[in-house]
Coordinates of N, CA, C and O in Angstrom, one line a residue:
M8 N 0.8 -1.2 0.0 CA 0.0 0.0 0.0 C 0.9 1.2 0.0 O 2.0 1.2 0.6
I9 N 0.4 2.3 -0.6 CA 1.0 3.6 -0.6 C 0.0 4.6 -0.1 O -1.2 4.6 -0.6
R10 N 0.3 5.4 0.8 CA -0.6 6.4 1.4 C -0.1 7.8 1.1 O 1.1 8.1 1.3
F11 N -1.0 8.7 0.7 CA -0.8 10.1 0.6 C -1.6 10.8 1.6 O -2.8 10.6 1.7
D12 N -1.0 11.7 2.4 CA -1.7 12.6 3.4 C -1.7 14.0 2.8 O -0.7 14.5 2.5
F13 N -2.9 14.6 2.8 CA -3.0 16.0 2.3 C -3.6 16.8 3.4 O -4.5 16.4 4.2
G14 N -3.2 18.1 3.5 CA -3.8 19.0 4.4 C -2.7 19.8 5.2 O -1.6 19.4 5.3
Q15 N -3.2 20.9 5.8 CA -2.2 21.7 6.6 C -1.8 21.0 7.8 O -0.7 21.3 8.3
N16 N -2.5 20.0 8.3 CA -2.1 19.2 9.5 C -1.2 18.0 9.1 O -0.6 17.5 10.0
A17 N -1.2 17.7 7.9 CA -0.5 16.5 7.4 C 1.0 16.6 7.7 O 1.6 17.6 7.4
G18 N 1.6 15.6 8.4 CA 3.0 15.6 8.7 C 3.4 16.4 9.9 O 4.6 16.5 10.2
S19 N 2.5 17.0 10.6 CA 2.8 17.8 11.8 C 3.0 16.8 12.9 O 2.6 15.7 12.9
T20 N 3.7 17.3 14.0 CA 4.0 16.4 15.1 C 3.1 16.6 16.2 O 3.2 16.0 17.3
G21 N 2.0 17.4 16.1 CA 1.1 17.7 17.2 C 0.0 16.7 17.3 O -0.9 16.9 18.1
G22 N 0.1 15.5 16.7 CA -0.9 14.5 16.8 C -2.1 14.8 15.9 O -3.1 14.1 15.9
N23 N -2.1 15.8 15.1 CA -3.2 16.1 14.2 C -3.2 15.1 13.1 O -2.2 14.6 12.6
V24 N -4.4 14.9 12.6 CA -4.6 14.0 11.4 C -4.7 14.9 10.2 O -5.1 16.0 10.2
P25 N -4.3 14.3 9.0 CA -4.5 15.1 7.8 C -6.0 15.3 7.4 O -6.8 14.6 7.9
D26 N -6.2 16.3 6.6 CA -7.6 16.6 6.1 C -8.1 15.5 5.2 O -9.3 15.2 5.2
V27 N -7.2 15.0 4.4 CA -7.6 14.0 3.4 C -6.5 12.9 3.3 O -5.3 13.2 3.4
T28 N -6.9 11.6 3.2 CA -5.9 10.6 2.9 C -6.3 9.9 1.6 O -7.5 9.8 1.3
A29 N -5.3 9.4 0.8 CA -5.6 8.7 -0.4 C -4.6 7.5 -0.3 O -3.4 7.6 -0.2
V30 N -5.2 6.3 -0.3 CA -4.4 5.1 -0.1 C -4.6 4.2 -1.4 O -5.7 3.8 -1.8
F31 N -3.5 3.8 -2.0 CA -3.5 2.9 -3.2 C -3.1 1.5 -2.6 O -2.1 1.4 -1.9
S32 N -4.0 0.5 -2.9 CA -3.8 -0.8 -2.4 C -3.8 -1.8 -3.6 O -4.7 -1.7 -4.4
D33 N -2.8 -2.7 -3.6 CA -2.9 -3.8 -4.6 C -4.0 -4.8 -4.3 O -4.1 -5.2 -3.2
V34 N -4.8 -5.1 -5.3 CA -6.0 -6.0 -5.1 C -5.7 -7.3 -5.8 O -6.0 -8.4 -5.3
G35 N -5.1 -7.3 -7.0 CA -4.8 -8.4 -7.8 C -4.0 -8.1 -8.9 O -3.5 -6.9 -9.0
P36 N -3.7 -9.0 -9.8 CA -2.8 -8.7 -11.0 C -3.5 -7.5 -11.8 O -4.7 -7.6 -12.1
N37 N -2.8 -6.5 -12.0 CA -3.3 -5.3 -12.7 C -4.5 -4.7 -12.2 O -5.4 -4.2 -12.9
Q38 N -4.7 -4.7 -10.9 CA -5.9 -4.1 -10.2 C -5.4 -3.5 -8.9 O -4.9 -4.1 -8.0
V39 N -5.7 -2.2 -8.8 CA -5.4 -1.4 -7.6 C -6.6 -0.7 -7.2 O -7.4 -0.2 -8.0
N40 N -6.9 -0.6 -5.9 CA -7.9 0.2 -5.3 C -7.4 1.5 -4.8 O -6.3 1.5 -4.2
L41 N -8.1 2.6 -5.0 CA -7.8 3.9 -4.5 C -8.9 4.3 -3.5 O -10.0 4.4 -3.9
T42 N -8.5 4.5 -2.2 CA -9.5 4.8 -1.2 C -9.2 6.3 -0.8 O -8.1 6.5 -0.3
I43 N -10.1 7.2 -1.0 CA -10.0 8.6 -0.6 C -10.9 8.8 0.6 O -12.1 8.6 0.5
T44 N -10.4 9.4 1.6 CA -11.2 9.7 2.8 C -10.9 11.1 3.3 O -9.8 11.5 3.5
A45 N -12.0 11.8 3.6 CA -12.0 13.2 4.2 C -12.0 12.9 5.7 O -13.0 12.4 6.2
T46 N -10.9 13.2 6.4 CA -10.8 12.8 7.8 C -11.0 14.0 8.8 O -11.4 13.7 9.9
D47 N -10.6 15.2 8.5 CA -10.5 16.2 9.6 C -10.8 17.6 9.1 O -10.1 18.5 9.4
F48 N -11.9 17.8 8.3 CA -12.2 19.1 7.8 C -13.0 19.9 8.9 O -13.8 19.3 9.7
S49 N -12.9 21.2 8.9 CA -13.7 22.0 9.9 C -14.6 22.9 9.1 O -14.3 23.2 7.9
G50 N -15.7 23.3 9.7 CA -16.6 24.2 9.1 C -17.1 23.8 7.7 O -17.5 22.7 7.5
G51 N -17.0 24.7 6.7 CA -17.4 24.4 5.4 C -16.3 23.9 4.4 O -16.5 24.1 3.2
N52 N -15.2 23.5 4.9 CA -14.1 23.0 4.1 C -14.5 21.7 3.3 O -15.2 20.9 3.8
S53 N -13.9 21.6 2.1 CA -14.2 20.4 1.3 C -13.0 20.2 0.3 O -12.3 21.1 0.1
I54 N -13.0 19.0 -0.2 CA -12.0 18.7 -1.3 C -12.6 19.2 -2.6 O -13.7 18.9 -2.9
K55 N -11.8 19.9 -3.3 CA -12.2 20.4 -4.7 C -11.6 19.4 -5.7 O -12.3 19.1 -6.7
A56 N -10.4 19.0 -5.6 CA -9.7 18.1 -6.6 C -8.5 17.5 -6.0 O -7.9 18.1 -5.1
L57 N -8.1 16.3 -6.5 CA -6.9 15.6 -6.1 C -6.2 15.3 -7.4 O -6.8 15.0 -8.5
F58 N -4.8 15.4 -7.4 CA -4.0 15.2 -8.5 C -3.0 14.1 -8.2 O -2.3 14.2 -7.2
F59 N -2.8 13.1 -9.1 CA -1.8 12.1 -8.9 C -1.0 11.9 -10.2 O -1.4 12.4 -11.3
N60 N 0.1 11.1 -10.1 CA 0.9 10.8 -11.2 C 0.9 9.3 -11.5 O 0.5 8.5 -10.6
F61 N 1.4 8.9 -12.6 CA 1.5 7.5 -13.0 C 2.8 7.3 -13.7 O 3.3 8.2 -14.3
N62 N 3.2 6.1 -13.6 CA 4.5 5.7 -14.2 C 4.5 6.2 -15.7 O 3.7 5.8 -16.5
P63 N 5.6 7.0 -16.1 CA 5.6 7.5 -17.4 C 5.9 6.4 -18.5 O 5.8 6.7 -19.7
A64 N 6.3 5.2 -18.1 CA 6.5 4.1 -19.0 C 5.2 3.7 -19.6 O 5.1 3.0 -20.7
F65 N 4.0 4.0 -19.0 CA 2.7 3.6 -19.4 C 1.9 4.8 -19.9 O 2.2 6.0 -19.5
D66 N 0.9 4.6 -20.7 CA 0.0 5.7 -21.1 C -1.2 5.7 -20.1 O -1.9 4.7 -20.0
V67 N -1.3 6.7 -19.3 CA -2.3 6.8 -18.2 C -3.7 6.7 -18.8 O -4.6 6.2 -18.1
T68 N -3.9 7.0 -20.1 CA -5.2 7.0 -20.6 C -5.7 5.5 -20.8 O -6.9 5.3 -21.1
G69 N -4.8 4.6 -20.6 CA -5.2 3.2 -20.7 C -5.8 2.6 -19.4 O -6.3 1.5 -19.3
L70 N -5.8 3.5 -18.3 CA -6.4 3.1 -17.1 C -7.9 3.3 -17.1 O -8.4 4.2 -17.7
T71 N -8.6 2.4 -16.3 CA -10.0 2.6 -16.1 C -10.3 2.7 -14.6 O -9.9 1.9 -13.9
F72 N -11.0 3.8 -14.2 CA -11.4 4.0 -12.8 C -12.9 3.7 -12.7 O -13.7 4.3 -13.4
T73 N -13.2 2.8 -11.8 CA -14.6 2.4 -11.6 C -14.9 2.7 -10.1 O -14.3 2.1 -9.2
Q74 N -15.8 3.6 -9.9 CA -16.2 3.9 -8.6 C -17.0 2.8 -8.0 O -18.0 2.3 -8.5
I75 N -16.5 2.2 -6.8 CA -17.2 1.0 -6.2 C -17.8 1.3 -4.8 O -18.6 0.5 -4.4
A76 N -17.4 2.3 -4.1 CA -17.9 2.4 -2.7 C -17.9 3.9 -2.3 O -17.0 4.3 -1.6
P77 N -19.0 4.6 -2.7 CA -19.0 6.0 -2.1 C -19.7 6.0 -0.8 O -20.7 5.3 -0.6
V78 N -19.2 6.7 0.2 CA -19.9 6.9 1.5 C -20.1 8.4 1.6 O -19.2 9.2 1.5
G79 N -21.4 8.7 1.8 CA -21.8 10.1 1.9 C -22.3 10.7 0.6 O -22.5 11.9 0.4
G80 N -22.5 9.8 -0.4 CA -23.1 10.3 -1.7 C -22.1 11.1 -2.6 O -22.6 11.6 -3.6
V81 N -20.8 11.1 -2.3 CA -19.9 11.9 -3.1 C -19.6 11.2 -4.4 O -19.6 10.0 -4.5
Q82 N -19.5 12.0 -5.4 CA -19.1 11.6 -6.8 C -17.8 12.3 -7.2 O -17.7 13.5 -7.0
G83 N -17.0 11.6 -7.9 CA -15.7 12.3 -8.4 C -15.7 12.1 -10.0 O -16.1 11.0 -10.5
D84 N -15.2 13.1 -10.6 CA -15.1 13.1 -12.1 C -13.6 12.8 -12.4 O -12.7 13.7 -12.1
V85 N -13.2 11.6 -12.8 CA -11.8 11.2 -13.1 C -11.4 11.7 -14.5 O -12.1 11.3 -15.5
R86 N -10.3 12.4 -14.6 CA -9.8 12.8 -15.9 C -8.4 12.2 -16.0 O -7.6 12.3 -15.1
L87 N -8.0 11.7 -17.2 CA -6.7 11.0 -17.4 C -6.1 11.6 -18.7 O -6.7 11.6 -19.7
A88 N -4.8 12.1 -18.5 CA -4.1 12.6 -19.7 C -2.6 12.8 -19.2 O -2.3 13.3 -18.1
N89 N -1.7 12.3 -20.0 CA -0.3 12.4 -19.6 C 0.2 13.8 -19.5 O 0.0 14.6 -20.4
N90 N 0.8 14.1 -18.3 CA 1.4 15.4 -18.0 C 0.5 16.6 -18.4 O 0.9 17.6 -19.0
S91 N -0.8 16.6 -18.0 CA -1.7 17.6 -18.5 C -2.4 18.5 -17.4 O -2.9 19.5 -17.7
F92 N -2.5 18.0 -16.2 CA -3.2 18.8 -15.2 C -2.4 19.5 -14.2 O -1.4 19.0 -13.6
K93 N -2.7 20.8 -14.0 CA -1.9 21.6 -13.1 C -2.7 21.9 -11.8 O -3.9 22.3 -11.9
A94 N -2.0 21.8 -10.7 CA -2.6 22.1 -9.4 C -2.1 23.5 -9.1 O -1.0 23.7 -8.6
S95 N -3.0 24.5 -9.4 CA -2.6 25.9 -9.2 C -1.3 26.3 -9.9 O -0.4 27.0 -9.3
G96 N -1.1 25.8 -11.1 CA 0.1 26.2 -11.9 C 1.3 25.4 -11.6 O 2.3 25.6 -12.3
G97 N 1.3 24.6 -10.6 CA 2.6 23.9 -10.3 C 2.6 22.5 -10.8 O 1.8 21.6 -10.5
G98 N 3.6 22.2 -11.7 CA 3.8 20.9 -12.2 C 2.7 20.4 -13.1 O 1.7 21.1 -13.3
K99 N 2.9 19.3 -13.7 CA 1.9 18.7 -14.6 C 1.7 17.2 -14.1 O 2.6 16.5 -14.0
F100 N 0.4 17.0 -13.8 CA 0.0 15.7 -13.3 C -0.8 14.9 -14.3 O -1.3 15.4 -15.3
D101 N -0.9 13.6 -14.1 CA -1.5 12.7 -15.1 C -3.0 12.4 -14.8 O -3.7 12.1 -15.7
I102 N -3.3 12.5 -13.5 CA -4.6 12.1 -13.0 C -5.3 13.2 -12.2 O -4.6 13.8 -11.3
K103 N -6.5 13.6 -12.6 CA -7.2 14.6 -11.8 C -8.5 14.1 -11.5 O -9.3 13.6 -12.3
I104 N -8.9 14.1 -10.2 CA -10.2 13.7 -9.7 C -10.9 15.0 -9.2 O -10.5 15.5 -8.2
D105 N -11.9 15.4 -9.9 CA -12.6 16.6 -9.6 C -13.9 16.4 -8.8 O -14.7 15.5 -9.2
F106 N -14.1 17.1 -7.7 CA -15.2 17.0 -6.8 C -16.1 18.3 -6.8 O -16.8 18.5 -5.9
S107 N -16.0 19.1 -7.9 CA -16.7 20.4 -7.9 C -18.2 20.2 -7.9 O -18.9 21.1 -7.5
S108 N -18.7 19.1 -8.5 CA -20.1 18.9 -8.6 C -20.7 18.2 -7.4 O -21.9 18.1 -7.2
S109 N -19.9 17.7 -6.5 CA -20.4 17.0 -5.3 C -19.4 17.3 -4.1 O -18.3 16.9 -4.2
P110 N -19.9 18.0 -3.1 CA -19.0 18.3 -2.0 C -18.4 17.1 -1.3 O -19.1 16.1 -1.0
F111 N -17.1 17.1 -1.1 CA -16.4 15.9 -0.4 C -16.0 16.5 1.0 O -15.1 17.3 1.1
I112 N -16.7 16.1 2.0 CA -16.5 16.7 3.3 C -16.1 15.6 4.4 O -16.2 14.4 4.0
T113 N -15.8 16.0 5.6 CA -15.5 15.0 6.6 C -16.4 13.9 6.7 O -17.7 14.1 6.7
G114 N -15.9 12.7 6.8 CA -16.7 11.5 6.9 C -17.0 10.8 5.6 O -17.4 9.6 5.5
N115 N -16.8 11.5 4.5 CA -17.0 10.9 3.2 C -15.8 10.1 2.8 O -14.7 10.4 3.1
T116 N -16.1 9.0 2.1 CA -15.1 8.1 1.5 C -15.5 7.7 0.1 O -16.7 7.5 -0.1
L117 N -14.5 7.5 -0.7 CA -14.7 7.1 -2.1 C -13.7 6.1 -2.5 O -12.5 6.3 -2.2
V118 N -14.1 5.0 -3.0 CA -13.2 3.9 -3.4 C -13.3 3.7 -5.0 O -14.4 3.5 -5.5
Y119 N -12.2 3.7 -5.6 CA -12.1 3.4 -7.1 C -11.4 2.1 -7.2 O -10.3 1.8 -6.6
S120 N -11.8 1.3 -8.1 CA -11.1 0.1 -8.6 C -10.4 0.6 -9.9 O -11.1 1.1 -10.8
I121 N -9.1 0.4 -10.0 CA -8.3 0.9 -11.1 C -7.8 -0.3 -11.9 O -7.1 -1.2 -11.3
T122 N -8.1 -0.5 -13.1 CA -7.6 -1.6 -14.0 C -7.1 -1.0 -15.3 O -7.2 0.2 -15.5
G123 N -6.6 -1.8 -16.2 CA -6.2 -1.3 -17.5 C -4.8 -1.8 -17.9 O -4.5 -3.0 -17.8
V124 N -3.9 -0.9 -18.3 CA -2.6 -1.2 -18.7 C -1.9 -2.1 -17.7 O -2.2 -2.1 -16.6
G125 N -0.9 -2.8 -18.2 CA -0.3 -3.7 -17.3 C 1.0 -4.2 -17.8 O 1.4 -4.0 -18.9
P126 N 1.7 -4.8 -16.9 CA 1.4 -5.0 -15.5 C 1.7 -3.7 -14.7 O 2.7 -3.1 -14.9
F127 N 0.8 -3.4 -13.8 CA 1.1 -2.3 -12.9 C 0.7 -2.6 -11.5 O -0.1 -3.6 -11.2
S128 N 1.1 -1.8 -10.5 CA 0.9 -2.0 -9.1 C 0.8 -0.6 -8.4 O 1.0 0.4 -9.1
V129 N 0.7 -0.6 -7.1 CA 0.6 0.7 -6.4 C 1.9 1.5 -6.6 O 1.9 2.7 -6.6
N130 N 3.0 0.8 -6.8 CA 4.3 1.5 -7.0 C 4.3 2.4 -8.3 O 5.1 3.3 -8.3
D131 N 3.4 2.1 -9.2 CA 3.3 2.9 -10.4 C 2.6 4.3 -10.2 O 2.6 5.1 -11.1
F132 N 2.1 4.5 -9.0 CA 1.5 5.8 -8.6 C 2.4 6.6 -7.8 O 2.0 7.7 -7.3
A133 N 3.6 6.2 -7.6 CA 4.6 6.9 -6.7 C 5.7 7.5 -7.6 O 6.9 7.4 -7.3
F134 N 5.3 8.2 -8.6 CA 6.2 9.0 -9.5 C 6.0 10.4 -9.3 O 4.8 10.9 -9.2
P135 N 7.0 11.3 -9.4 CA 6.8 12.7 -9.3 C 6.2 13.3 -10.6 O 6.3 12.7 -11.6
N136 N 5.6 14.4 -10.5 CA 5.0 15.1 -11.6 C 6.1 15.7 -12.5 O 7.3 15.6 -12.2
T137 N 5.7 16.2 -13.7 CA 6.6 16.8 -14.6 C 6.7 18.3 -14.2 O 5.7 19.0 -14.1
P138 N 7.9 18.8 -13.7 CA 8.0 20.1 -13.3 C 7.7 21.1 -14.4 O 7.9 20.9 -15.5
S139 N 7.1 22.3 -14.0 CA 6.9 23.4 -14.9 C 7.0 24.7 -14.2 O 6.7 24.8 -13.0
A140 N 7.4 25.7 -15.0 CA 7.5 27.1 -14.5 C 8.3 27.2 -13.1 O 7.9 28.0 -12.3
G141 N 9.3 26.4 -12.9 CA 10.1 26.5 -11.7 C 9.5 25.9 -10.4 O 10.0 26.0 -9.4
H142 N 8.3 25.2 -10.5 CA 7.7 24.6 -9.4 C 8.5 23.4 -9.0 O 8.9 22.6 -9.9
P143 N 8.5 23.0 -7.7 CA 9.3 21.8 -7.3 C 8.5 20.5 -7.7 O 7.3 20.6 -7.9
L144 N 9.2 19.4 -7.7 CA 8.6 18.1 -7.9 C 7.6 17.8 -6.8 O 7.8 18.2 -5.7
S145 N 6.5 17.2 -7.2 CA 5.5 16.7 -6.2 C 5.0 15.4 -6.7 O 4.8 15.1 -7.9
Y146 N 4.6 14.6 -5.8 CA 4.1 13.2 -6.1 C 2.5 13.3 -6.2 O 2.0 12.5 -6.9
A147 N 1.9 14.2 -5.5 CA 0.5 14.3 -5.6 C 0.1 15.7 -5.0 O 0.9 16.3 -4.3
A148 N -1.1 16.2 -5.3 CA -1.5 17.5 -4.8 C -3.0 17.4 -4.6 O -3.7 16.6 -5.2
G149 N -3.4 18.3 -3.7 CA -4.9 18.4 -3.4 C -5.3 19.9 -3.4 O -4.5 20.7 -3.0
S150 N -6.5 20.1 -3.9 CA -7.1 21.4 -3.9 C -8.2 21.4 -2.9 O -9.2 20.7 -3.1
I151 N -8.0 22.1 -1.8 CA -9.0 22.1 -0.7 C -9.6 23.4 -0.5 O -8.9 24.4 -0.4
Q152 N -10.9 23.5 -0.5 CA -11.6 24.7 -0.3 C -11.6 25.0 1.2 O -12.2 24.3 2.0
D153 N -10.9 26.1 1.5 CA -10.7 26.4 2.9 C -11.5 27.7 3.2 O -11.0 28.8 3.2
L154 N -12.8 27.5 3.5 CA -13.8 28.6 3.7 C -13.8 29.6 2.5 O -14.6 29.4 1.7
S155 N -13.0 30.6 2.5 CA -13.1 31.6 1.4 C -12.0 31.5 0.3 O -12.0 32.3 -0.6
Q156 N -11.1 30.5 0.4 CA -10.1 30.4 -0.5 C -9.8 28.9 -0.8 O -10.2 28.0 -0.1
V157 N -9.1 28.7 -1.9 CA -8.7 27.3 -2.2 C -7.2 27.2 -1.8 O -6.4 28.0 -2.2
V158 N -6.9 26.1 -1.1 CA -5.5 25.9 -0.6 C -5.0 24.7 -1.3 O -5.7 23.7 -1.4
I159 N -3.8 24.8 -1.9 CA -3.1 23.7 -2.6 C -2.2 23.1 -1.6 O -1.3 23.7 -1.1
V160 N -2.3 21.8 -1.4 CA -1.4 21.0 -0.5 C -0.8 19.9 -1.3 O -1.4 19.3 -2.2
N161 N 0.5 19.6 -1.0 CA 1.2 18.5 -1.7 C 1.2 17.3 -0.8 O 1.2 17.4 0.4
G162 N 1.3 16.1 -1.5 CA 1.4 14.9 -0.7 C 2.7 14.1 -1.2 O 3.0 14.2 -2.4
S163 N 3.3 13.4 -0.3 CA 4.4 12.5 -0.7 C 4.0 11.1 -0.3 O 3.3 10.9 0.7
P164 N 4.4 10.1 -1.1 CA 4.0 8.7 -0.8 C 4.6 8.2 0.5 O 5.8 8.4 0.7
S165 N 3.8 7.5 1.3 CA 4.3 6.8 2.5 C 4.0 5.3 2.3 O 2.8 4.9 2.3
P166 N 5.0 4.4 2.2 CA 4.7 3.0 2.1 C 4.0 2.5 3.3 O 4.5 2.9 4.4
V167 N 3.0 1.7 3.2 CA 2.3 1.1 4.4 C 2.4 -0.4 4.2 O 2.0 -0.9 3.2
P168 N 3.0 -1.1 5.2 CA 3.1 -2.5 5.1 C 1.8 -3.2 5.1 O 0.9 -2.7 5.9
D169 N 1.6 -4.2 4.3 CA 0.3 -4.9 4.3 C 0.3 -5.9 5.4 O 1.3 -6.2 6.0
A170 N -0.8 -6.4 5.8 CA -1.0 -7.3 6.9 C -0.2 -8.6 6.7 O 0.4 -9.2 7.6
A171 N -0.2 -9.1 5.5 CA 0.6 -10.4 5.2 C 2.0 -10.2 5.4 O 2.7 -11.1 6.0
S172 N 2.6 -9.2 4.9 CA 4.1 -9.0 5.1 C 4.4 -8.7 6.6 O 5.4 -9.2 7.1
T173 N 3.5 -8.0 7.3 CA 3.8 -7.8 8.7 C 3.7 -9.1 9.5 O 4.5 -9.3 10.4
A174 N 2.7 -9.9 9.2 CA 2.5 -11.2 9.9 C 3.7 -12.1 9.6 O 4.2 -12.8 10.4
G175 N 4.2 -12.0 8.3 CA 5.4 -12.8 7.9 C 6.6 -12.4 8.7 O 7.4 -13.3 9.2
I176 N 6.8 -11.1 8.9 CA 8.0 -10.7 9.6 C 7.9 -11.1 11.1 O 8.8 -11.5 11.7
L177 N 6.7 -10.9 11.7 CA 6.5 -11.3 13.1 C 6.7 -12.8 13.2 O 7.4 -13.3 14.2
G178 N 6.2 -13.6 12.3 CA 6.4 -15.1 12.4 C 7.9 -15.5 12.3 O 8.3 -16.3 13.0
F179 N 8.6 -14.8 11.4 CA 10.0 -15.1 11.2 C 10.8 -14.7 12.5 O 11.6 -15.5 13.0
A180 N 10.4 -13.6 13.1 CA 11.1 -13.2 14.3 C 10.8 -14.2 15.5 O 11.7 -14.5 16.3
M181 N 9.6 -14.6 15.6 CA 9.2 -15.6 16.6 C 10.0 -16.9 16.4 O 10.5 -17.5 17.4
L182 N 10.1 -17.4 15.2 CA 10.8 -18.6 14.8 C 12.2 -18.5 15.2 O 12.8 -19.4 15.8
T183 N 12.8 -17.4 14.9 CA 14.2 -17.1 15.2 C 14.5 -17.1 16.7 O 15.4 -17.8 17.2
L184 N 13.6 -16.5 17.4 CA 13.7 -16.4 18.9 C 13.5 -17.8 19.5 O 14.3 -18.3 20.4
F185 N 12.6 -18.6 19.0 CA 12.3 -20.0 19.4 C 13.6 -20.8 19.2 O 14.0 -21.6 20.0
S186 N 14.1 -20.7 18.0 CA 15.3 -21.5 17.6 C 16.5 -21.1 18.5 O 17.2 -22.0 18.9
F187 N 16.7 -19.9 18.7 CA 17.8 -19.4 19.6 C 17.6 -19.9 21.0 O 18.5 -20.4 21.6
R188 N 16.4 -19.9 21.5 CA 16.1 -20.3 22.9 C 16.4 -21.8 23.0 O 17.0 -22.3 24.0
N189 N 15.9 -22.6 22.0 CA 16.1 -24.1 22.0 C 17.6 -24.4 21.9 O 18.1 -25.4 22.5
S190 N 18.4 -23.7 21.1 CA 19.8 -24.0 20.9 C 20.5 -23.7 22.2 O 21.5 -24.4 22.5
K191 N 20.2 -22.7 23.0 CA 20.8 -22.5 24.3 C 20.4 -23.6 25.3 O 21.3 -24.0 26.1
R192 N 19.2 -24.1 25.2 CA 18.8 -25.1 26.2 C 19.6 -26.4 25.9 O 20.0 -27.1 26.8
F193 N 19.8 -26.8 24.6 CA 20.5 -28.0 24.3 C 22.0 -27.8 24.5 O 22.7 -28.8 24.7
A194 N 22.5 -26.6 24.5 CA 23.9 -26.4 24.7 C 24.3 -26.5 26.2 O 25.5 -26.8 26.6
A195 N 23.4 -26.4 27.1 CA 23.7 -26.5 28.5 C 23.8 -27.8 29.1 O 23.6 -28.8 28.8

């Protein structure tokens, strides 16, 4: 899994949660789910748009986004074009999910099943944008309506271990400890 945290609280050390999270999860061969959750908006704040990148070795227009689980009635308009979408003028992104026709507020969740070109995985969504006009590289961006203005926030990918690999590591550690303990018992 790869997780992007968006918002003014994202990455702070005060225990705050981000305004928005986007998690890419491998589901099967050439199938990735994207779960977007609004976690900590205040007042009338909402998500306006989210921007992501895709592996430049593939043509992003070969992807298909199918909305499978909206919570809160939110709808997103997915647009795909290689190096085409700008988040407030900074860089060029491949994927834009627009929420201007449906407010995306705290408590809302939206899940997309992504299929198409292949083989691909969550790692193919962890590429930086194409820089433009002197703006720095970014892996993802969000446009958040902050009461009277739109705030652009950037996100960086954070790998999240899946349950199977975490269980495997724990099992290996326990087996190693058990073997070590038994070897000391037989040596005495």
